[in-house]
Amino acid sequence: MRLLLINPRFPESFWSYRWMLSTIMPGQRAINPPLGLATLAALCPPHWEVEIVDENIEPTPLFPEADIVGVCGMGIQFPRQKELLSYYRARGHYVVSGGSYGSLCPEQYKELADSVVAGEAEYIWRQFCADFEQRSPKPLYHETGTVELADSPTPRFDLLKLERYSGASLQFSRGCPFRCEFCDIIVMFGRKPRVKNLEQVGRELDELRRFNVRSAFFVDDNLIGNLPMARKLLQYLKEYQEKHNYWFSFGTEATLNMAQHEDLLELFRAANFSWVFIGIESPDPASLKETLKTQNLHEDMLTSLRRIYSYGVDVLAGFIIGFDNDTLDTFEHQYRFITEAGIQSAMIGLLTALPKTPLYERLEKEGRLSALEHASDNTRPGTNVVPKGMPYDAMIESYIALYRRLLADREIALRIKNKLRHLGSAVYRDGHASRESQGVRSRRGYAPLEGLGILWRLVRKGILPGGPSRVWHFLRSIPWWMPSRVNTAISDWIVGLSMRDFAQRRLTSEPIDASVVKLSVDALRSAIGDDLTRGKVTLSLHQSGGLDLAICFKGSPDHRFFKRAAPSLERFLKHPHASLTLRIEAFKAAHISQLQEMLRKLAHYGDRISIEVDERLSTLVPIDSSVFHLVLAGRRD
Ligand code: B12
Ligand code: SF4
C-alpha cells in the first residue's frame, strides 16, 4: 500500500518567521517539521510505503503514485487542506483528513474526505489501516477516549527533511491540568496530562542525534502539567545530556508556575533548556481571573519571569488582548509589561474564540461571535469576538499600533537590555560552558564560521538598511564585554526584525493608494502592450477586500514579456493588500526559463500570488507550491 501524507502550506502567521528564514538562515524553510505526520507514518503497517511531503518546504506532487493521500491541518491551514483533499480525491486517490482542526471540528470534513480521522490517531489509525486493507474503511474514525502515550511509536524522523527546519520536535506529554476559558487543548487532549516513558524519550533523542539534530522542541502543551513526571523527565534529560556532551539545546512550552519550583528550574538549566514558551496572556490580574488562568496569579509575574531567566532559560511568551475586563488602556499595560520583562518573541493576539471551547460557548450564548471573521489565526488584525470593553475598530487600530511600537529599533534594544540584566548562565549558552561544566566540550550551536555568516547577513540585510539609528541601537544593545550573551542579543535582533517585517506587511490597515497602483498597472500595460493588443495576454484588475491583478496567458507571449513585466509587478505587489493571479492557458517550452526568472523575482510576495496552470501544461510549467499558491484544478483524467 502506498500512502502519501501532506502538511498543507501555511498562510503567513506570527510563527512563520519568514524574514528570518529567507534572509538570515538560507537553507531553512520552516521552523518545525510536522510531527503528527511522522507519528502517523510510524503507526502504519510495516509493509506500507509512506512518503511525507511538507508543502512549507517543498512542492506538493501533482501526480503522485499513492493509493491513499492523507492531509493534516490546523484551522489556519483549512482552506489549503480543502484544496488538496478535493484535488487528490478528484484524481481518484482515497483521501483521509486528520490533524488539529479535524480533531476539533470533524463535522467540517464530512463532505471533503473519504475517511475522517478525528483525535489522537494511535489506536484509530491502526484500525483504519486494517479496514482499508480489508477494503472496508469507514467514513469516520473518532477517538473519544484518550491514548496511553506508551502506545505512541517513535516518529518516523527519517521521512522528514530535517535539515530544512530550524529545529526538530518531539513530544513527552499531552494534556494540561488547567482550564483557561479560551483553550482548545484541553478540549482535544483533556486535563489529565499523560506522558511517555523515559525509554521512549531516550529512543527518540537517539534517533534525532542520528540525524544530527541539535535543537529539539518538546511540543508538549505544558511540559510541567504532571509535576512529578516532569521532574523525572528533566532529571533523565540532564543525565542524557551529560552522557552525550550536551548535544541538544531544548525548548518547550510550560506554565508560569514553573517559577514556583526552584528545583525544577535548576533541572531545566541542567538539561540545557535554552527557552520556554509561556502563556502569560495579560499583566492584569482581573483579566487572568476572568479567563481562569489562575496559575499566573501566584506572585507578581515579573518576579516569576526573572527567576526563570536567572536559571539561564529565555522566555518566549503569548499575550492576549480583548478579555471582557480589557479596555483600550490594556494596550499600554501590555506594552509596559512586555518591555520591562524584556520578552522579544512576544506573540500578541486578539482574544479569539475557537469552536468547542468554553469561551466560544459562552460568547455564542451572549450573541458576541462575529460570523465575518474566522477563528483560525490569533495573530491577525481581526477576531470573531465582539469585545465588551472597547469599540472593535479602535481595538484593531490599537493592536496594530502596539506591534509597531514594540518593534521600533529602540524598543528591540531596550528589551534586550531588560532581559540580559536578569538572564543567568545556562549550562551551555552559545557554545560557552558555565563554570560547573567547564572542561566538557560544547557540541551545540553554530560552528564559528556559520555564526559569522549569520552575523554578517544580519548586519548587511537587517541592521545597515535601518540607517544610523538602528546601527546605534544595535551596537549599544550588544553586551560586548559578556561574550556568552552576545549571541542572545544577536538572536533577539533577528527575532525582532523578523517580527517587524511580519507586522509591517501583515498587520496593517493602510488603505490602498489608488494612484500608486494605477501607476504600476499603467507601467505594466505599456511594457507588455504588444502582447495585450495581439490578445496573447489579458489583464484585469479586481477590487474586493484588496486589489487583485489577473494576468492570463492565452497564447505564448513575446520572450521579452517576462523581463519587462517583472519590475511593474514587483512595484504593484509592494502594497500589502495587492495580490496577483496568473493563469497559464498556453505556453511555449522555450519560455520556461524566462518565466522562472520572473517568478524568482516575485517569490518574496509568493503568498499573494496565485498561479493556475492549465492541466495539459502542468508538467511543462512546474510551479513550486511551497512558494506560490498553486491553484489545484480538481479534474479527473
Ligand atoms: C508544535 C506546534 C507548532 C509548531 C510546529 C507546527 C508544525 N509544523 O506542525 C509551530 C511553533 C511552528 C506552530 C505554529 C503555529 N501554530 Co501550532 N502548535 C504546535 C503544538 C504545540 C503541537 C503540535 C504537535 O506537533 N503535536 C504532536 C503530534 C504528535 O500530535 P498532533 O499534531 O496532534 O497529531 C496527532 C493527531 O492529530 C493525528 N494526526 C496528525 N496529522 C494527521 C494527519 C492525518 C491524515 C491523520 C489521519 C491523522 C493525523 O496523529 C497524531 C498522533 O496522534 C500544537 C498544540 C497541540 N497539542 O496540538 C499547536 C497548535 C496546533 N498550533 C496552533 C496554532 C494556532 C498555530 C499558529 C497559527 C500560531 C500563530 N498564530 O502563528 C502557527 C501556524 C503555523 C506556522 N505559521 O508555522 C493551534 C491550532 C488550533 C487548531 N485547532 O487548529 C494549536 C492546537 C495550539 C493552540 N491551541 O493554540 N505550532
Ligand atoms: S495553560 Fe495553556 S494548555 Fe493549559 S489550559 Fe491554559 S491555555 Fe490551555
Tab-separated table of N, CA and C in Angstrom, residues 462-581:
chain	number	residue	atom	x	y	z
A	462	GLY	N	19.815	43.400	7.683
A	462	GLY	CA	18.858	43.819	8.697
A	462	GLY	C	19.242	45.121	9.382
A	463	ILE	N	20.506	45.225	9.805
A	463	ILE	CA	20.897	46.391	10.602
A	463	ILE	C	21.210	47.598	9.714
A	464	LEU	N	22.126	47.425	8.748
A	464	LEU	CA	22.516	48.586	7.928
A	464	LEU	C	21.334	49.216	7.173
A	465	PRO	N	20.420	48.426	6.615
A	465	PRO	CA	19.291	49.067	5.915
A	465	PRO	C	18.430	49.936	6.832
A	466	GLY	N	18.558	49.786	8.144
A	466	GLY	CA	17.768	50.604	9.077
A	466	GLY	C	18.395	51.962	9.349
A	467	GLY	N	19.554	52.218	8.763
A	467	GLY	CA	20.181	53.537	8.900
A	467	GLY	C	20.913	53.703	10.230
A	468	PRO	N	21.493	54.921	10.435
A	468	PRO	CA	22.357	55.155	11.604
A	468	PRO	C	21.657	54.880	12.929
A	469	SER	N	20.352	55.169	13.000
A	469	SER	CA	19.669	54.990	14.276
A	469	SER	C	19.652	53.515	14.665
A	470	ARG	N	19.351	52.637	13.674
A	470	ARG	CA	19.329	51.207	14.011
A	470	ARG	C	20.729	50.702	14.354
A	471	VAL	N	21.722	51.195	13.602
A	471	VAL	CA	23.092	50.758	13.869
A	471	VAL	C	23.450	51.115	15.322
A	472	TRP	N	23.064	52.318	15.714
A	472	TRP	CA	23.367	52.786	17.069
A	472	TRP	C	22.694	51.896	18.120
A	473	HIS	N	21.389	51.641	17.920
A	473	HIS	CA	20.672	50.820	18.901
A	473	HIS	C	21.218	49.387	18.925
A	474	PHE	N	21.601	48.904	17.770
A	474	PHE	CA	22.171	47.554	17.705
A	474	PHE	C	23.466	47.510	18.520
A	475	LEU	N	24.349	48.463	18.221
A	475	LEU	CA	25.663	48.437	18.878
A	475	LEU	C	25.530	48.585	20.390
A	476	ARG	N	24.604	49.451	20.823
A	476	ARG	CA	24.524	49.673	22.259
A	476	ARG	C	23.820	48.529	22.982
A	477	SER	N	23.110	47.667	22.214
A	477	SER	CA	22.416	46.568	22.891
A	477	SER	C	23.264	45.310	23.003
A	478	ILE	N	24.390	45.280	22.320
A	478	ILE	CA	25.207	44.056	22.359
A	478	ILE	C	26.173	44.134	23.545
A	479	PRO	N	26.105	43.156	24.438
A	479	PRO	CA	26.993	43.189	25.606
A	479	PRO	C	28.382	42.655	25.255
A	480	TRP	N	29.164	43.468	24.560
A	480	TRP	CA	30.459	43.010	24.039
A	480	TRP	C	31.356	42.475	25.139
A	481	TRP	N	31.168	43.001	26.352
A	481	TRP	CA	32.028	42.590	27.461
A	481	TRP	C	31.587	41.233	28.061
A	482	MET	N	30.450	40.702	27.614
A	482	MET	CA	29.987	39.397	28.103
A	482	MET	C	29.801	38.479	26.894
A	483	PRO	N	30.891	37.903	26.397
A	483	PRO	CA	30.798	37.166	25.126
A	483	PRO	C	29.702	36.106	25.145
A	484	SER	N	29.409	35.516	26.312
A	484	SER	CA	28.415	34.440	26.317
A	484	SER	C	27.012	34.970	26.033
A	485	ARG	N	26.808	36.299	26.172
A	485	ARG	CA	25.464	36.857	25.936
A	485	ARG	C	25.309	37.476	24.551
A	486	VAL	N	26.447	37.609	23.852
A	486	VAL	CA	26.379	38.295	22.558
A	486	VAL	C	25.392	37.580	21.628
A	487	ASN	N	25.465	36.237	21.624
A	487	ASN	CA	24.579	35.504	20.714
A	487	ASN	C	23.110	35.663	21.068
A	488	THR	N	22.829	35.800	22.378
A	488	THR	CA	21.429	36.007	22.773
A	488	THR	C	20.936	37.318	22.189
A	489	ALA	N	21.757	38.351	22.303
A	489	ALA	CA	21.353	39.661	21.780
A	489	ALA	C	21.202	39.602	20.261
A	490	ILE	N	22.105	38.884	19.607
A	490	ILE	CA	22.010	38.786	18.139
A	490	ILE	C	20.727	38.047	17.744
A	491	SER	N	20.440	36.937	18.444
A	491	SER	CA	19.188	36.212	18.112
A	491	SER	C	17.990	37.105	18.343
A	492	ASP	N	18.035	37.923	19.390
A	492	ASP	CA	16.886	38.789	19.658
A	492	ASP	C	16.701	39.827	18.554
A	493	TRP	N	17.800	40.302	17.994
A	493	TRP	CA	17.656	41.230	16.860
A	493	TRP	C	17.041	40.510	15.666
A	494	ILE	N	17.456	39.269	15.451
A	494	ILE	CA	16.894	38.524	14.311
A	494	ILE	C	15.392	38.335	14.522
A	495	VAL	N	15.017	37.951	15.742
A	495	VAL	CA	13.600	37.743	16.051
A	495	VAL	C	12.839	39.071	15.919
A	496	GLY	N	13.384	40.123	16.511
A	496	GLY	CA	12.715	41.427	16.490
A	496	GLY	C	12.511	41.930	15.065
A	497	LEU	N	13.562	41.825	14.249
A	497	LEU	CA	13.436	42.338	12.882
A	497	LEU	C	12.496	41.466	12.052
A	498	SER	N	12.469	40.180	12.373
A	498	SER	CA	11.577	39.288	11.648
A	498	SER	C	10.122	39.617	11.977
A	499	MET	N	9.862	39.858	13.268
A	499	MET	CA	8.508	40.222	13.670
A	499	MET	C	8.115	41.572	13.080
A	500	ARG	N	9.087	42.443	13.002
A	500	ARG	CA	8.820	43.775	12.451
A	500	ARG	C	8.402	43.665	10.986
A	501	ASP	N	9.127	42.815	10.263
A	501	ASP	CA	8.804	42.604	8.858
A	501	ASP	C	7.389	42.015	8.734
A	502	PHE	N	7.085	41.055	9.616
A	502	PHE	CA	5.747	40.437	9.606
A	502	PHE	C	4.678	41.501	9.883
A	503	ALA	N	4.921	42.291	10.933
A	503	ALA	CA	3.913	43.275	11.336
A	503	ALA	C	3.713	44.331	10.249
A	504	GLN	N	4.832	44.738	9.623
A	504	GLN	CA	4.698	45.781	8.598
A	504	GLN	C	3.858	45.301	7.416
A	505	ARG	N	4.039	44.044	7.059
A	505	ARG	CA	3.308	43.553	5.894
A	505	ARG	C	1.920	43.039	6.243
A	506	ARG	N	1.798	42.397	7.411
A	506	ARG	CA	0.565	41.685	7.716
A	506	ARG	C	-0.389	42.419	8.650
A	507	LEU	N	0.181	43.209	9.539
A	507	LEU	CA	-0.677	43.903	10.487
A	507	LEU	C	-0.776	45.349	10.050
A	508	THR	N	-1.583	45.575	9.064
A	508	THR	CA	-1.689	46.935	8.571
A	508	THR	C	-3.122	47.217	8.151
A	509	SER	N	-3.541	48.449	8.400
A	509	SER	CA	-4.875	48.828	7.948
A	509	SER	C	-4.748	49.933	6.904
A	510	GLU	N	-3.483	50.092	6.457
A	510	GLU	CA	-3.186	51.138	5.475
A	510	GLU	C	-4.076	50.988	4.232
A	511	PRO	N	-4.838	52.025	3.850
A	511	PRO	CA	-5.686	51.862	2.660
A	511	PRO	C	-4.834	51.824	1.396
A	512	ILE	N	-5.381	51.224	0.378
A	512	ILE	CA	-4.634	51.138	-0.874
A	512	ILE	C	-4.579	52.512	-1.529
A	513	ASP	N	-3.380	52.909	-1.909
A	513	ASP	CA	-3.234	54.196	-2.591
A	513	ASP	C	-3.494	53.968	-4.087
A	514	ALA	N	-4.705	54.352	-4.501
A	514	ALA	CA	-5.143	54.035	-5.863
A	514	ALA	C	-4.196	54.613	-6.916
A	515	SER	N	-3.617	55.801	-6.632
A	515	SER	CA	-2.782	56.414	-7.674
A	515	SER	C	-1.487	55.611	-7.865
A	516	VAL	N	-0.929	55.080	-6.748
A	516	VAL	CA	0.304	54.280	-6.871
A	516	VAL	C	0.012	53.005	-7.657
A	517	VAL	N	-1.141	52.394	-7.341
A	517	VAL	CA	-1.497	51.161	-8.033
A	517	VAL	C	-1.694	51.455	-9.518
A	518	LYS	N	-2.370	52.577	-9.806
A	518	LYS	CA	-2.638	52.917	-11.202
A	518	LYS	C	-1.316	53.081	-11.966
A	519	LEU	N	-0.369	53.741	-11.304
A	519	LEU	CA	0.927	53.962	-11.962
A	519	LEU	C	1.593	52.643	-12.331
A	520	SER	N	1.607	51.696	-11.373
A	520	SER	CA	2.309	50.449	-11.692
A	520	SER	C	1.538	49.633	-12.725
A	521	VAL	N	0.188	49.687	-12.692
A	521	VAL	CA	-0.572	48.926	-13.690
A	521	VAL	C	-0.408	49.576	-15.074
A	522	ASP	N	-0.407	50.927	-15.117
A	522	ASP	CA	-0.187	51.598	-16.410
A	522	ASP	C	1.196	51.261	-16.957
A	523	ALA	N	2.184	51.247	-16.058
A	523	ALA	CA	3.543	50.923	-16.498
A	523	ALA	C	3.573	49.501	-17.059
A	524	LEU	N	2.842	48.607	-16.402
A	524	LEU	CA	2.800	47.227	-16.872
A	524	LEU	C	2.140	47.160	-18.256
A	525	ARG	N	1.006	47.869	-18.384
A	525	ARG	CA	0.306	47.870	-19.678
A	525	ARG	C	1.223	48.332	-20.804
A	526	SER	N	1.987	49.409	-20.543
A	526	SER	CA	2.815	49.881	-21.656
A	526	SER	C	4.005	48.943	-21.886
A	527	ALA	N	4.493	48.288	-20.819
A	527	ALA	CA	5.633	47.370	-21.006
A	527	ALA	C	5.234	46.146	-21.820
A	528	ILE	N	3.994	45.711	-21.684
A	528	ILE	CA	3.604	44.476	-22.373
A	528	ILE	C	2.514	44.741	-23.423
A	529	GLY	N	2.453	46.019	-23.862
A	529	GLY	CA	1.386	46.474	-24.754
A	529	GLY	C	1.203	45.593	-25.982
A	530	ASP	N	2.314	45.165	-26.608
A	530	ASP	CA	2.201	44.371	-27.844
A	530	ASP	C	1.439	43.074	-27.604
A	531	ASP	N	1.810	42.409	-26.509
A	531	ASP	CA	1.152	41.131	-26.219
A	531	ASP	C	-0.326	41.330	-25.922
A	532	LEU	N	-0.641	42.477	-25.302
A	532	LEU	CA	-2.043	42.750	-24.983
A	532	LEU	C	-2.840	42.960	-26.265
A	533	THR	N	-2.271	43.783	-27.179
A	533	THR	CA	-3.046	44.073	-28.395
A	533	THR	C	-3.175	42.819	-29.266
A	534	ARG	N	-2.171	41.956	-29.218
A	534	ARG	CA	-2.273	40.738	-30.046
A	534	ARG	C	-3.126	39.652	-29.374
A	535	GLY	N	-3.628	39.992	-28.178
A	535	GLY	CA	-4.531	39.053	-27.490
A	535	GLY	C	-3.830	37.851	-26.885
A	536	LYS	N	-2.475	37.908	-26.816
A	536	LYS	CA	-1.755	36.763	-26.240
A	536	LYS	C	-1.889	36.761	-24.726
A	537	VAL	N	-2.081	37.969	-24.228
A	537	VAL	CA	-2.185	38.113	-22.772
A	537	VAL	C	-3.383	39.010	-22.469
A	538	THR	N	-4.142	38.667	-21.412
A	538	THR	CA	-5.190	39.607	-20.971
A	538	THR	C	-4.858	40.059	-19.556
A	539	LEU	N	-5.365	41.233	-19.232
A	539	LEU	CA	-5.033	41.819	-17.935
A	539	LEU	C	-6.289	42.437	-17.337
A	540	SER	N	-6.572	42.163	-16.082
A	540	SER	CA	-7.733	42.817	-15.461
A	540	SER	C	-7.471	43.053	-13.979
A	541	LEU	N	-8.124	44.081	-13.477
A	541	LEU	CA	-7.910	44.466	-12.080
A	541	LEU	C	-9.236	44.336	-11.339
A	542	HIS	N	-9.216	43.616	-10.219
A	542	HIS	CA	-10.459	43.432	-9.468
A	542	HIS	C	-10.284	43.968	-8.067
A	543	GLN	N	-11.306	44.641	-7.580
A	543	GLN	CA	-11.234	45.142	-6.203
A	543	GLN	C	-12.236	44.372	-5.359
A	544	SER	N	-11.708	43.724	-4.312
A	544	SER	CA	-12.647	43.116	-3.345
A	544	SER	C	-12.202	43.630	-1.989
A	545	GLY	N	-11.658	42.771	-1.103
A	545	GLY	CA	-11.062	43.262	0.147
A	545	GLY	C	-9.827	44.078	-0.178
A	546	GLY	N	-9.017	43.564	-1.130
A	546	GLY	CA	-7.805	44.253	-1.576
A	546	GLY	C	-7.908	44.452	-3.084
A	547	LEU	N	-6.756	44.411	-3.739
A	547	LEU	CA	-6.760	44.582	-5.194
A	547	LEU	C	-6.105	43.366	-5.816
A	548	ASP	N	-6.786	42.747	-6.768
A	548	ASP	CA	-6.173	41.590	-7.418
A	548	ASP	C	-5.977	41.880	-8.898
A	549	LEU	N	-4.747	41.706	-9.330
A	549	LEU	CA	-4.424	41.886	-10.736
A	549	LEU	C	-4.382	40.501	-11.369
A	550	ALA	N	-5.198	40.304	-12.410
A	550	ALA	CA	-5.224	38.979	-13.037
A	550	ALA	C	-4.592	39.054	-14.418
A	551	ILE	N	-3.619	38.164	-14.654
A	551	ILE	CA	-2.980	38.104	-15.972
A	551	ILE	C	-3.221	36.706	-16.525
A	552	CYS	N	-3.705	36.653	-17.741
A	552	CYS	CA	-3.978	35.341	-18.319
A	552	CYS	C	-3.186	35.190	-19.622
A	553	PHE	N	-2.430	34.096	-19.709
A	553	PHE	CA	-1.679	33.812	-20.939
A	553	PHE	C	-2.576	32.995	-21.860
A	554	LYS	N	-3.065	33.649	-22.902
A	554	LYS	CA	-3.962	32.962	-23.844
A	554	LYS	C	-3.153	32.341	-24.988
A	555	GLY	N	-2.057	33.015	-25.318
A	555	GLY	CA	-1.163	32.491	-26.344
A	555	GLY	C	0.236	32.658	-25.788
A	556	SER	N	1.233	32.261	-26.543
A	556	SER	CA	2.569	32.395	-25.983
A	556	SER	C	3.059	33.828	-26.162
A	557	PRO	N	3.387	34.527	-25.076
A	557	PRO	CA	3.781	35.928	-25.217
A	557	PRO	C	5.185	36.075	-25.796
A	558	ASP	N	5.515	37.297	-26.144
A	558	ASP	CA	6.854	37.627	-26.616
A	558	ASP	C	7.870	37.250	-25.534
A	559	HIS	N	9.066	36.788	-25.951
A	559	HIS	CA	10.012	36.307	-24.933
A	559	HIS	C	10.483	37.424	-23.995
A	560	ARG	N	10.289	38.716	-24.449
A	560	ARG	CA	10.718	39.818	-23.567
A	560	ARG	C	9.665	40.171	-22.514
A	561	PHE	N	8.479	39.554	-22.666
A	561	PHE	CA	7.369	39.852	-21.760
A	561	PHE	C	7.798	39.785	-20.288
A	562	PHE	N	8.451	38.693	-19.931
A	562	PHE	CA	8.694	38.426	-18.505
A	562	PHE	C	9.652	39.442	-17.899
A	563	LYS	N	10.693	39.763	-18.665
A	563	LYS	CA	11.675	40.726	-18.180
A	563	LYS	C	11.028	42.103	-18.015
A	564	ARG	N	10.145	42.422	-18.957
A	564	ARG	CA	9.512	43.745	-18.921
A	564	ARG	C	8.468	43.841	-17.813
A	565	ALA	N	7.747	42.734	-17.624
A	565	ALA	CA	6.636	42.784	-16.665
A	565	ALA	C	7.125	42.790	-15.206
A	566	ALA	N	8.255	42.121	-14.957
A	566	ALA	CA	8.668	41.892	-13.564
A	566	ALA	C	8.754	43.168	-12.707
A	567	PRO	N	9.416	44.262	-13.189
A	567	PRO	CA	9.554	45.429	-12.294
A	567	PRO	C	8.209	46.042	-11.905
A	568	SER	N	7.261	46.139	-12.879
A	568	SER	CA	5.958	46.741	-12.530
A	568	SER	C	5.186	45.822	-11.592
A	569	LEU	N	5.305	44.522	-11.805
A	569	LEU	CA	4.592	43.592	-10.912
A	569	LEU	C	5.145	43.690	-9.496
A	570	GLU	N	6.474	43.822	-9.422
A	570	GLU	CA	7.097	43.951	-8.092
A	570	GLU	C	6.585	45.197	-7.396
A	571	ARG	N	6.511	46.288	-8.154
A	571	ARG	CA	6.037	47.552	-7.591
A	571	ARG	C	4.591	47.404	-7.120
A	572	PHE	N	3.786	46.750	-7.927
A	572	PHE	CA	2.375	46.551	-7.580
A	572	PHE	C	2.252	45.732	-6.287
A	573	LEU	N	3.052	44.684	-6.208
A	573	LEU	CA	2.924	43.771	-5.055
A	573	LEU	C	3.513	44.338	-3.772
A	574	LYS	N	4.227	45.445	-3.898
A	574	LYS	CA	4.796	46.062	-2.683
A	574	LYS	C	3.673	46.441	-1.740
A	575	HIS	N	2.488	46.737	-2.295
A	575	HIS	CA	1.387	47.084	-1.402
A	575	HIS	C	0.844	45.830	-0.730
A	576	PRO	N	0.783	45.815	0.615
A	576	PRO	CA	0.415	44.575	1.300
A	576	PRO	C	-0.980	44.044	0.982
A	577	HIS	N	-1.861	44.885	0.424
A	577	HIS	CA	-3.196	44.367	0.107
A	577	HIS	C	-3.356	44.052	-1.384
A	578	ALA	N	-2.232	44.040	-2.095
A	578	ALA	CA	-2.308	43.737	-3.524
A	578	ALA	C	-1.995	42.260	-3.752
A	579	SER	N	-2.713	41.650	-4.680
A	579	SER	CA	-2.406	40.254	-4.999
A	579	SER	C	-2.427	40.063	-6.516
A	580	LEU	N	-1.816	38.966	-6.943
A	580	LEU	CA	-1.667	38.713	-8.372
A	580	LEU	C	-2.159	37.300	-8.683
A	581	THR	N	-2.934	37.182	-9.758
A	581	THR	CA	-3.333	35.847	-10.211
A	581	THR	C	-2.788	35.649	-11.619
